[in-house]
PDB file of C-alpha atoms in Angstrom:
ATOM      1  CA  UNK X 396     148.622  49.559  74.403  1.00  0.00           C
ATOM      2  CA  UNK X 397     150.388  50.266  77.616  1.00  0.00           C
ATOM      3  CA  UNK X 398     149.366  46.895  78.963  1.00  0.00           C
ATOM      4  CA  UNK X 399     150.832  45.317  75.789  1.00  0.00           C
ATOM      5  CA  UNK X 400     154.101  47.336  75.891  1.00  0.00           C
ATOM      6  CA  UNK X 401     154.621  46.248  79.510  1.00  0.00           C
ATOM      7  CA  UNK X 402     154.283  42.523  78.643  1.00  0.00           C
ATOM      8  CA  UNK X 403     156.431  42.958  75.611  1.00  0.00           C
ATOM      9  CA  UNK X 404     159.211  44.643  77.533  1.00  0.00           C
ATOM     10  CA  UNK X 405     159.009  42.130  80.543  1.00  0.00           C
ATOM     11  CA  UNK X 406     158.292  39.189  78.542  1.00  0.00           C
ATOM     12  CA  UNK X 407     156.478  37.875  81.685  1.00  0.00           C
ATOM     13  CA  UNK X 408     152.808  38.363  82.476  1.00  0.00           C
ATOM     14  CA  UNK X 409     153.588  38.103  86.255  1.00  0.00           C
ATOM     15  CA  UNK X 410     156.264  40.858  86.235  1.00  0.00           C
ATOM     16  CA  UNK X 411     154.247  43.028  83.804  1.00  0.00           C
ATOM     17  CA  UNK X 412     151.098  42.869  86.095  1.00  0.00           C
ATOM     18  CA  UNK X 413     153.379  43.749  89.126  1.00  0.00           C
ATOM     19  CA  UNK X 414     154.798  46.755  87.197  1.00  0.00           C
ATOM     20  CA  UNK X 415     151.263  47.872  86.269  1.00  0.00           C
ATOM     21  CA  UNK X 416     150.085  47.410  89.883  1.00  0.00           C
ATOM     22  CA  UNK X 417     147.255  44.976  88.909  1.00  0.00           C
ATOM     23  CA  UNK X 418     146.475  41.281  89.148  1.00  0.00           C
ATOM     24  CA  UNK X 419     147.440  38.972  86.264  1.00  0.00           C
ATOM     25  CA  UNK X 420     144.017  37.793  85.201  1.00  0.00           C
ATOM     26  CA  UNK X 421     142.596  41.036  84.059  1.00  0.00           C
ATOM     27  CA  UNK X 422     146.099  41.750  82.195  1.00  0.00           C
ATOM     28  CA  UNK X 423     145.826  38.477  80.264  1.00  0.00           C
ATOM     29  CA  UNK X 424     142.153  39.183  79.478  1.00  0.00           C
ATOM     30  CA  UNK X 425     143.208  42.663  78.083  1.00  0.00           C
ATOM     31  CA  UNK X 426     145.939  40.996  75.961  1.00  0.00           C
ATOM     32  CA  UNK X 427     143.584  38.268  74.759  1.00  0.00           C
ATOM     33  CA  UNK X 428     141.123  41.020  73.691  1.00  0.00           C
ATOM     34  CA  UNK X 429     143.750  42.966  71.819  1.00  0.00           C
ATOM     35  CA  UNK X 430     144.806  39.773  69.969  1.00  0.00           C
ATOM     36  CA  UNK X 431     141.145  39.363  68.973  1.00  0.00           C
ATOM     37  CA  UNK X 432     140.904  42.966  67.772  1.00  0.00           C
ATOM     38  CA  UNK X 433     144.208  42.489  65.761  1.00  0.00           C
ATOM     39  CA  UNK X 434     143.164  39.018  64.471  1.00  0.00           C
ATOM     40  CA  UNK X 435     146.576  37.526  65.344  1.00  0.00           C
ATOM     41  CA  UNK X 436     148.491  36.166  68.293  1.00  0.00           C
ATOM     42  CA  UNK X 437     150.889  38.675  69.721  1.00  0.00           C
ATOM     43  CA  UNK X 438     152.773  36.406  72.161  1.00  0.00           C
ATOM     44  CA  UNK X 439     153.861  32.936  71.999  1.00  0.00           C
ATOM     45  CA  UNK X 440     153.334  31.348  75.302  1.00  0.00           C
ATOM     46  CA  UNK X 441     155.050  28.319  76.498  1.00  0.00           C
ATOM     47  CA  UNK X 442     156.442  26.717  79.840  1.00  0.00           C
ATOM     48  CA  UNK X 443     159.684  28.336  79.000  1.00  0.00           C
ATOM     49  CA  UNK X 444     158.269  31.790  79.006  1.00  0.00           C
ATOM     50  CA  UNK X 445     156.657  34.331  76.633  1.00  0.00           C
ATOM     51  CA  UNK X 446     158.215  35.652  73.242  1.00  0.00           C
ATOM     52  CA  UNK X 447     156.875  38.103  70.741  1.00  0.00           C
ATOM     53  CA  UNK X 448     155.377  36.680  67.421  1.00  0.00           C
ATOM     54  CA  UNK X 449     156.227  38.236  64.195  1.00  0.00           C
ATOM     55  CA  UNK X 450     152.938  40.230  64.381  1.00  0.00           C
ATOM     56  CA  UNK X 451     153.709  41.197  68.027  1.00  0.00           C
ATOM     57  CA  UNK X 452     157.065  42.601  67.052  1.00  0.00           C
ATOM     58  CA  UNK X 453     155.528  44.935  64.589  1.00  0.00           C
ATOM     59  CA  UNK X 454     152.872  46.133  67.064  1.00  0.00           C
ATOM     60  CA  UNK X 455     155.557  46.584  69.716  1.00  0.00           C
ATOM     61  CA  UNK X 456     157.382  49.115  67.489  1.00  0.00           C
ATOM     62  CA  UNK X 457     154.050  50.948  66.488  1.00  0.00           C
ATOM     63  CA  UNK X 458     152.704  50.933  70.037  1.00  0.00           C
ATOM     64  CA  UNK X 459     155.820  52.520  71.601  1.00  0.00           C
ATOM     65  CA  UNK X 460     155.876  55.250  68.770  1.00  0.00           C
ATOM     66  CA  UNK X 461     151.990  55.709  69.431  1.00  0.00           C
ATOM     67  CA  UNK X 462     152.530  56.092  73.249  1.00  0.00           C
ATOM     68  CA  UNK X 463     155.495  58.441  72.635  1.00  0.00           C
ATOM     69  CA  UNK X 464     153.324  60.535  70.382  1.00  0.00           C
ATOM     70  CA  UNK X 465     150.634  60.712  72.913  1.00  0.00           C
ATOM     71  CA  UNK X 466     153.073  61.786  75.679  1.00  0.00           C
ATOM     72  CA  UNK X 467     154.363  64.500  73.413  1.00  0.00           C
ATOM     73  CA  UNK X 468     150.928  65.801  72.706  1.00  0.00           C
ATOM     74  CA  UNK X 469     150.350  65.943  76.462  1.00  0.00           C
ATOM     75  CA  UNK X 470     153.494  67.758  76.965  1.00  0.00           C
ATOM     76  CA  UNK X 471     152.647  70.344  74.174  1.00  0.00           C
ATOM     77  CA  UNK X 472     149.221  70.961  75.628  1.00  0.00           C
ATOM     78  CA  UNK X 473     150.858  71.417  79.144  1.00  0.00           C
ATOM     79  CA  UNK X 474     153.267  73.758  77.702  1.00  0.00           C
ATOM     80  CA  UNK X 475     150.579  75.782  76.078  1.00  0.00           C
ATOM     81  CA  UNK X 476     148.834  76.146  79.443  1.00  0.00           C
ATOM     82  CA  UNK X 477     152.054  77.331  81.134  1.00  0.00           C
ATOM     83  CA  UNK X 478     155.701  76.267  81.659  1.00  0.00           C
ATOM     84  CA  UNK X 479     155.888  72.450  82.218  1.00  0.00           C
ATOM     85  CA  UNK X 480     158.040  71.672  85.324  1.00  0.00           C
ATOM     86  CA  UNK X 481     159.264  68.426  87.010  1.00  0.00           C
ATOM     87  CA  UNK X 482     160.838  68.252  90.201  1.00  0.00           C
ATOM     88  CA  UNK X 483     163.255  65.374  90.901  1.00  0.00           C
ATOM     89  CA  UNK X 484     164.458  64.285  94.328  1.00  0.00           C
ATOM     90  CA  UNK X 485     168.108  62.907  94.611  1.00  0.00           C
ATOM     91  CA  UNK X 486     169.312  60.965  97.655  1.00  0.00           C
ATOM     92  CA  UNK X 487     172.559  61.921  99.162  1.00  0.00           C
ATOM     93  CA  UNK X 488     175.203  63.913  97.314  1.00  0.00           C
ATOM     94  CA  UNK X 489     174.258  63.117  93.765  1.00  0.00           C
ATOM     95  CA  UNK X 490     177.991  62.264  92.730  1.00  0.00           C
ATOM     96  CA  UNK X 491     176.996  58.907  91.027  1.00  0.00           C
ATOM     97  CA  UNK X 492     178.203  59.176  87.352  1.00  0.00           C
ATOM     98  CA  UNK X 493     174.856  57.715  86.318  1.00  0.00           C
ATOM     99  CA  UNK X 494     173.145  60.924  87.588  1.00  0.00           C
ATOM    100  CA  UNK X 495     175.222  63.026  85.191  1.00  0.00           C
ATOM    101  CA  UNK X 496     174.484  60.853  82.299  1.00  0.00           C
ATOM    102  CA  UNK X 497     170.663  61.052  83.158  1.00  0.00           C
ATOM    103  CA  UNK X 498     170.868  64.881  83.599  1.00  0.00           C
ATOM    104  CA  UNK X 499     172.437  65.399  80.161  1.00  0.00           C
ATOM    105  CA  UNK X 500     170.160  63.006  78.432  1.00  0.00           C
ATOM    106  CA  UNK X 501     166.996  64.404  80.083  1.00  0.00           C
ATOM    107  CA  UNK X 502     167.969  67.971  79.069  1.00  0.00           C
ATOM    108  CA  UNK X 503     168.568  66.883  75.462  1.00  0.00           C
ATOM    109  CA  UNK X 504     165.220  65.261  75.328  1.00  0.00           C
ATOM    110  CA  UNK X 505     163.227  68.027  77.193  1.00  0.00           C
ATOM    111  CA  UNK X 506     165.019  71.324  76.402  1.00  0.00           C
ATOM    112  CA  UNK X 507     161.919  73.374  77.296  1.00  0.00           C
ATOM    113  CA  UNK X 508     161.081  71.906  80.461  1.00  0.00           C
ATOM    114  CA  UNK X 509     161.923  73.654  83.934  1.00  0.00           C
ATOM    115  CA  UNK X 510     163.664  70.950  85.728  1.00  0.00           C
ATOM    116  CA  UNK X 511     163.937  71.464  89.582  1.00  0.00           C
ATOM    117  CA  UNK X 512     166.221  69.318  91.767  1.00  0.00           C
ATOM    118  CA  UNK X 513     165.692  68.616  95.380  1.00  0.00           C
ATOM    119  CA  UNK X 514     168.786  67.128  97.013  1.00  0.00           C
ATOM    120  CA  UNK X 515     167.810  65.302 100.206  1.00  0.00           C
ATOM    121  CA  UNK X 516     169.689  63.711 103.291  1.00  0.00           C
ATOM    122  CA  UNK X 517     169.516  60.027 104.326  1.00  0.00           C
ATOM    123  CA  UNK X 518     166.469  60.259 106.443  1.00  0.00           C
ATOM    124  CA  UNK X 519     163.954  60.177 103.896  1.00  0.00           C
ATOM    125  CA  UNK X 520     164.611  57.498 101.148  1.00  0.00           C
ATOM    126  CA  UNK X 521     161.810  58.790  98.883  1.00  0.00           C
ATOM    127  CA  UNK X 522     163.284  62.411  98.856  1.00  0.00           C
ATOM    128  CA  UNK X 523     160.145  64.137  99.717  1.00  0.00           C
ATOM    129  CA  UNK X 524     157.795  62.114  97.324  1.00  0.00           C
ATOM    130  CA  UNK X 525     155.275  61.231 100.048  1.00  0.00           C
ATOM    131  CA  UNK X 526     154.912  64.724 101.127  1.00  0.00           C
ATOM    132  CA  UNK X 527     154.353  66.060  97.543  1.00  0.00           C
ATOM    133  CA  UNK X 528     157.747  67.932  97.446  1.00  0.00           C
ATOM    134  CA  UNK X 529     158.929  66.049  94.441  1.00  0.00           C
ATOM    135  CA  UNK X 530     157.356  64.373  91.330  1.00  0.00           C
ATOM    136  CA  UNK X 531     159.853  61.495  90.974  1.00  0.00           C
ATOM    137  CA  UNK X 532     162.884  60.394  93.058  1.00  0.00           C
ATOM    138  CA  UNK X 533     166.196  58.789  92.184  1.00  0.00           C
ATOM    139  CA  UNK X 534     167.119  57.002  95.367  1.00  0.00           C
ATOM    140  CA  UNK X 535     168.168  53.579  96.827  1.00  0.00           C
ATOM    141  CA  UNK X 536     165.832  50.676  98.030  1.00  0.00           C
ATOM    142  CA  UNK X 537     164.689  49.035 100.234  1.00  0.00           C
ATOM    143  CA  UNK X 538     162.082  51.270 101.848  1.00  0.00           C
ATOM    144  CA  UNK X 539     158.253  51.159 102.457  1.00  0.00           C
ATOM    145  CA  UNK X 540     156.823  50.987  98.814  1.00  0.00           C
ATOM    146  CA  UNK X 541     153.143  51.443  99.862  1.00  0.00           C
ATOM    147  CA  UNK X 542     151.313  53.527  97.247  1.00  0.00           C
ATOM    148  CA  UNK X 543     154.526  53.891  95.227  1.00  0.00           C
ATOM    149  CA  UNK X 544     155.828  52.586  91.903  1.00  0.00           C
ATOM    150  CA  UNK X 545     159.573  51.545  91.911  1.00  0.00           C
ATOM    151  CA  UNK X 546     161.819  50.847  88.969  1.00  0.00           C
ATOM    152  CA  UNK X 547     165.121  49.299  89.722  1.00  0.00           C
ATOM    153  CA  UNK X 548     167.973  50.765  87.646  1.00  0.00           C
ATOM    154  CA  UNK X 549     171.135  49.189  89.026  1.00  0.00           C
ATOM    155  CA  UNK X 550     172.358  46.859  91.750  1.00  0.00           C
ATOM    156  CA  UNK X 551     175.599  47.807  93.708  1.00  0.00           C
ATOM    157  CA  UNK X 552     177.422  45.605  96.083  1.00  0.00           C
ATOM    158  CA  UNK X 553     177.793  46.853  99.627  1.00  0.00           C
ATOM    159  CA  UNK X 554     180.700  47.125 102.026  1.00  0.00           C
ATOM    160  CA  UNK X 555     181.522  48.444 105.324  1.00  0.00           C
ATOM    161  CA  UNK X 556     183.326  51.832 105.680  1.00  0.00           C
ATOM    162  CA  UNK X 557     186.298  51.866 108.077  1.00  0.00           C
ATOM    163  CA  UNK X 558     189.137  54.062 109.091  1.00  0.00           C
ATOM    164  CA  UNK X 559     192.126  53.151 106.895  1.00  0.00           C
ATOM    165  CA  UNK X 560     194.199  52.311 110.108  1.00  0.00           C
ATOM    166  CA  UNK X 561     191.525  49.995 111.357  1.00  0.00           C
ATOM    167  CA  UNK X 562     192.763  46.302 111.672  1.00  0.00           C
ATOM    168  CA  UNK X 563     189.701  45.112 109.669  1.00  0.00           C
ATOM    169  CA  UNK X 564     190.681  47.509 106.871  1.00  0.00           C
ATOM    170  CA  UNK X 565     193.379  44.976 105.837  1.00  0.00           C
ATOM    171  CA  UNK X 566     190.830  42.257 105.090  1.00  0.00           C
ATOM    172  CA  UNK X 567     189.743  41.464 101.536  1.00  0.00           C
ATOM    173  CA  UNK X 568     186.215  40.812 102.650  1.00  0.00           C
ATOM    174  CA  UNK X 569     184.032  40.670 105.778  1.00  0.00           C
ATOM    175  CA  UNK X 570     180.857  39.270 107.231  1.00  0.00           C
ATOM    176  CA  UNK X 571     178.207  41.249 109.204  1.00  0.00           C
ATOM    177  CA  UNK X 572     178.739  39.153 112.356  1.00  0.00           C
ATOM    178  CA  UNK X 573     182.495  40.458 112.472  1.00  0.00           C
ATOM    179  CA  UNK X 574     181.096  43.944 113.153  1.00  0.00           C
ATOM    180  CA  UNK X 575     178.767  42.985 115.918  1.00  0.00           C
ATOM    181  CA  UNK X 576     180.815  44.454 118.485  1.00  0.00           C
ATOM    182  CA  UNK X 577     181.164  47.920 116.842  1.00  0.00           C
ATOM    183  CA  UNK X 578     179.205  51.103 117.081  1.00  0.00           C
ATOM    184  CA  UNK X 579     177.309  51.775 113.845  1.00  0.00           C
ATOM    185  CA  UNK X 580     175.998  55.165 112.576  1.00  0.00           C
ATOM    186  CA  UNK X 581     172.160  55.195 112.793  1.00  0.00           C
ATOM    187  CA  UNK X 582     169.323  57.334 111.333  1.00  0.00           C
ATOM    188  CA  UNK X 583     166.966  59.485 113.582  1.00  0.00           C
ATOM    189  CA  UNK X 584     163.897  58.134 115.229  1.00  0.00           C
ATOM    190  CA  UNK X 585     161.001  58.075 112.697  1.00  0.00           C
ATOM    191  CA  UNK X 586     163.104  57.191 109.659  1.00  0.00           C
ATOM    192  CA  UNK X 587     161.419  54.502 107.376  1.00  0.00           C
ATOM    193  CA  UNK X 588     162.036  51.182 109.364  1.00  0.00           C
ATOM    194  CA  UNK X 589     162.756  49.193 106.323  1.00  0.00           C
ATOM    195  CA  UNK X 590     165.333  51.636 105.234  1.00  0.00           C
ATOM    196  CA  UNK X 591     166.843  51.753 108.761  1.00  0.00           C
ATOM    197  CA  UNK X 592     167.063  47.913 109.021  1.00  0.00           C
ATOM    198  CA  UNK X 593     168.803  47.438 105.725  1.00  0.00           C
ATOM    199  CA  UNK X 594     171.576  49.929 106.549  1.00  0.00           C
ATOM    200  CA  UNK X 595     171.930  48.580 110.097  1.00  0.00           C
ATOM    201  CA  UNK X 596     172.573  45.051 108.623  1.00  0.00           C
ATOM    202  CA  UNK X 597     169.211  43.783 109.750  1.00  0.00           C
ATOM    203  CA  UNK X 598     169.257  44.344 113.397  1.00  0.00           C
ATOM    204  CA  UNK X 599     169.259  47.082 115.985  1.00  0.00           C
ATOM    205  CA  UNK X 600     172.590  48.935 116.571  1.00  0.00           C
ATOM    206  CA  UNK X 601     174.178  51.416 118.988  1.00  0.00           C
ATOM    207  CA  UNK X 602     176.111  54.444 117.753  1.00  0.00           C
ATOM    208  CA  UNK X 603     175.805  58.040 116.734  1.00  0.00           C
ATOM    209  CA  UNK X 604     172.758  59.481 114.822  1.00  0.00           C
ATOM    210  CA  UNK X 605     173.603  60.841 111.350  1.00  0.00           C
ATOM    211  CA  UNK X 606     171.512  62.660 108.607  1.00  0.00           C
ATOM    212  CA  UNK X 607     173.933  63.100 105.652  1.00  0.00           C
ATOM    213  CA  UNK X 608     176.772  61.270 103.814  1.00  0.00           C
ATOM    214  CA  UNK X 609     179.299  63.702 105.224  1.00  0.00           C
ATOM    215  CA  UNK X 610     178.139  63.085 108.726  1.00  0.00           C
ATOM    216  CA  UNK X 611     178.560  59.258 108.104  1.00  0.00           C
ATOM    217  CA  UNK X 612     182.089  59.814 107.035  1.00  0.00           C
ATOM    218  CA  UNK X 613     182.955  62.062 109.827  1.00  0.00           C
ATOM    219  CA  UNK X 614     181.465  59.588 112.502  1.00  0.00           C
ATOM    220  CA  UNK X 615     183.815  56.982 111.014  1.00  0.00           C
ATOM    221  CA  UNK X 616     186.877  59.322 110.866  1.00  0.00           C
ATOM    222  CA  UNK X 617     186.436  60.743 114.381  1.00  0.00           C
ATOM    223  CA  UNK X 618     184.745  57.970 116.386  1.00  0.00           C
ATOM    224  CA  UNK X 619     185.808  54.805 114.674  1.00  0.00           C
ATOM    225  CA  UNK X 620     182.051  54.077 113.921  1.00  0.00           C
ATOM    226  CA  UNK X 621     181.393  51.667 111.117  1.00  0.00           C
ATOM    227  CA  UNK X 622     178.641  51.751 108.648  1.00  0.00           C
ATOM    228  CA  UNK X 623     177.525  50.417 105.316  1.00  0.00           C
ATOM    229  CA  UNK X 624     177.956  52.077 101.830  1.00  0.00           C
ATOM    230  CA  UNK X 625     177.612  51.091  98.223  1.00  0.00           C
ATOM    231  CA  UNK X 626     180.987  50.043  96.494  1.00  0.00           C
ATOM    232  CA  UNK X 627     182.395  52.297  93.902  1.00  0.00           C
ATOM    233  CA  UNK X 628     182.025  55.495  95.494  1.00  0.00           C
ATOM    234  CA  UNK X 629     185.075  57.833  96.166  1.00  0.00           C
ATOM    235  CA  UNK X 630     186.263  58.053  99.834  1.00  0.00           C
ATOM    236  CA  UNK X 631     188.912  60.284 101.605  1.00  0.00           C
ATOM    237  CA  UNK X 632     192.260  58.700 101.894  1.00  0.00           C
ATOM    238  CA  UNK X 633     191.711  58.285 105.597  1.00  0.00           C
ATOM    239  CA  UNK X 634     188.770  55.866 105.000  1.00  0.00           C
ATOM    240  CA  UNK X 635     188.274  52.623 103.127  1.00  0.00           C
ATOM    241  CA  UNK X 636     185.479  50.240 102.354  1.00  0.00           C
ATOM    242  CA  UNK X 637     185.660  46.449 102.620  1.00  0.00           C
ATOM    243  CA  UNK X 638     183.187  44.263 100.653  1.00  0.00           C
ATOM    244  CA  UNK X 639     180.542  42.412 102.674  1.00  0.00           C
ATOM    245  CA  UNK X 640     179.910  38.805 101.541  1.00  0.00           C
ATOM    246  CA  UNK X 641     176.640  38.313 103.166  1.00  0.00           C
ATOM    247  CA  UNK X 642     174.995  41.701 102.516  1.00  0.00           C
ATOM    248  CA  UNK X 643     172.234  41.860  99.821  1.00  0.00           C
ATOM    249  CA  UNK X 644     173.139  44.619  97.161  1.00  0.00           C
ATOM    250  CA  UNK X 645     171.744  48.188  97.231  1.00  0.00           C
ATOM    251  CA  UNK X 646     169.406  48.836  94.428  1.00  0.00           C
ATOM    252  CA  UNK X 647     169.377  52.326  92.577  1.00  0.00           C
ATOM    253  CA  UNK X 648     165.801  53.053  91.834  1.00  0.00           C
ATOM    254  CA  UNK X 649     163.377  55.436  90.363  1.00  0.00           C
ATOM    255  CA  UNK X 650     160.200  55.916  92.436  1.00  0.00           C
ATOM    256  CA  UNK X 651     157.046  57.886  91.908  1.00  0.00           C
ATOM    257  CA  UNK X 652     153.564  57.946  93.241  1.00  0.00           C
ATOM    258  CA  UNK X 653     151.259  55.104  92.133  1.00  0.00           C
ATOM    259  CA  UNK X 654     148.869  55.965  89.449  1.00  0.00           C
ATOM    260  CA  UNK X 655     150.669  59.230  88.284  1.00  0.00           C
ATOM    261  CA  UNK X 656     150.665  59.293  84.587  1.00  0.00           C
ATOM    262  CA  UNK X 657     152.728  62.453  84.050  1.00  0.00           C
ATOM    263  CA  UNK X 658     154.585  61.880  80.740  1.00  0.00           C
ATOM    264  CA  UNK X 659     157.607  63.630  82.091  1.00  0.00           C
ATOM    265  CA  UNK X 660     157.901  61.110  84.723  1.00  0.00           C
ATOM    266  CA  UNK X 661     157.566  58.184  82.238  1.00  0.00           C
ATOM    267  CA  UNK X 662     160.338  59.843  80.188  1.00  0.00           C
ATOM    268  CA  UNK X 663     162.505  60.282  83.119  1.00  0.00           C
ATOM    269  CA  UNK X 664     162.294  56.557  84.035  1.00  0.00           C
ATOM    270  CA  UNK X 665     162.965  55.431  80.487  1.00  0.00           C
ATOM    271  CA  UNK X 666     166.050  57.707  80.196  1.00  0.00           C
ATOM    272  CA  UNK X 667     167.242  56.782  83.665  1.00  0.00           C
ATOM    273  CA  UNK X 668     166.985  53.020  82.864  1.00  0.00           C
ATOM    274  CA  UNK X 669     169.251  53.661  79.905  1.00  0.00           C
ATOM    275  CA  UNK X 670     171.788  55.999  81.783  1.00  0.00           C
ATOM    276  CA  UNK X 671     172.207  53.585  84.820  1.00  0.00           C
ATOM    277  CA  UNK X 672     172.297  50.526  82.598  1.00  0.00           C
ATOM    278  CA  UNK X 673     175.629  51.492  80.880  1.00  0.00           C
TER     279      UNK X 673
END
């Protein structure tokens, strides 16, 4: 049923297989076996893509209800054995309005759960997930995704943070090459190299080492350093951000350890998808 729901939500066998961390052939075989058990086709397959048949639409509703019920049973059993808890890692300062919507919705859905939050600096994009300090992280990609499951929630355009009196601050948009002669803020040695490369615009840079959002802002304010940041976040009046036209967007993601079937995590991801999709 989980395989079926994944295909029904993605409407693409390849994406569903990637989401389930499996190859496509066994997923296709599992769906064909389910169709044989049901006695009807669940998906209409064509070169244009995959769509649910009327039978598949009915099963989709029932399957989601069945899986939700199974998760509630698991939660009740866990609660009977002790207080159920979930530890959520959040990157940076957590001021994104999507975080507030997610927190409110998650509390409504799980009023009896002990929710713990671990806010982390910019040196660990998985917020302590690999070290076992959190169950699920709300962070930004890209980073090394080995043995992790990642769900994209939103994409934000990226700009360069400058002092408001910087000559480049008067521009409507910039290219990365126009910043090559500037000092950039950098992360400490040992920081995830994929993460480091992205925020350094794809090449090694010189400049001060920072760990937190406030340190980044102070480096720009005091030293004239430049650095990248998602658009749409509030800045002090002394700073501004100019969009970069050749920088790929920054993805807000939920990430958890591959194979972890904790229903609290599954619920977190579902609620986060809605909260950040608005």
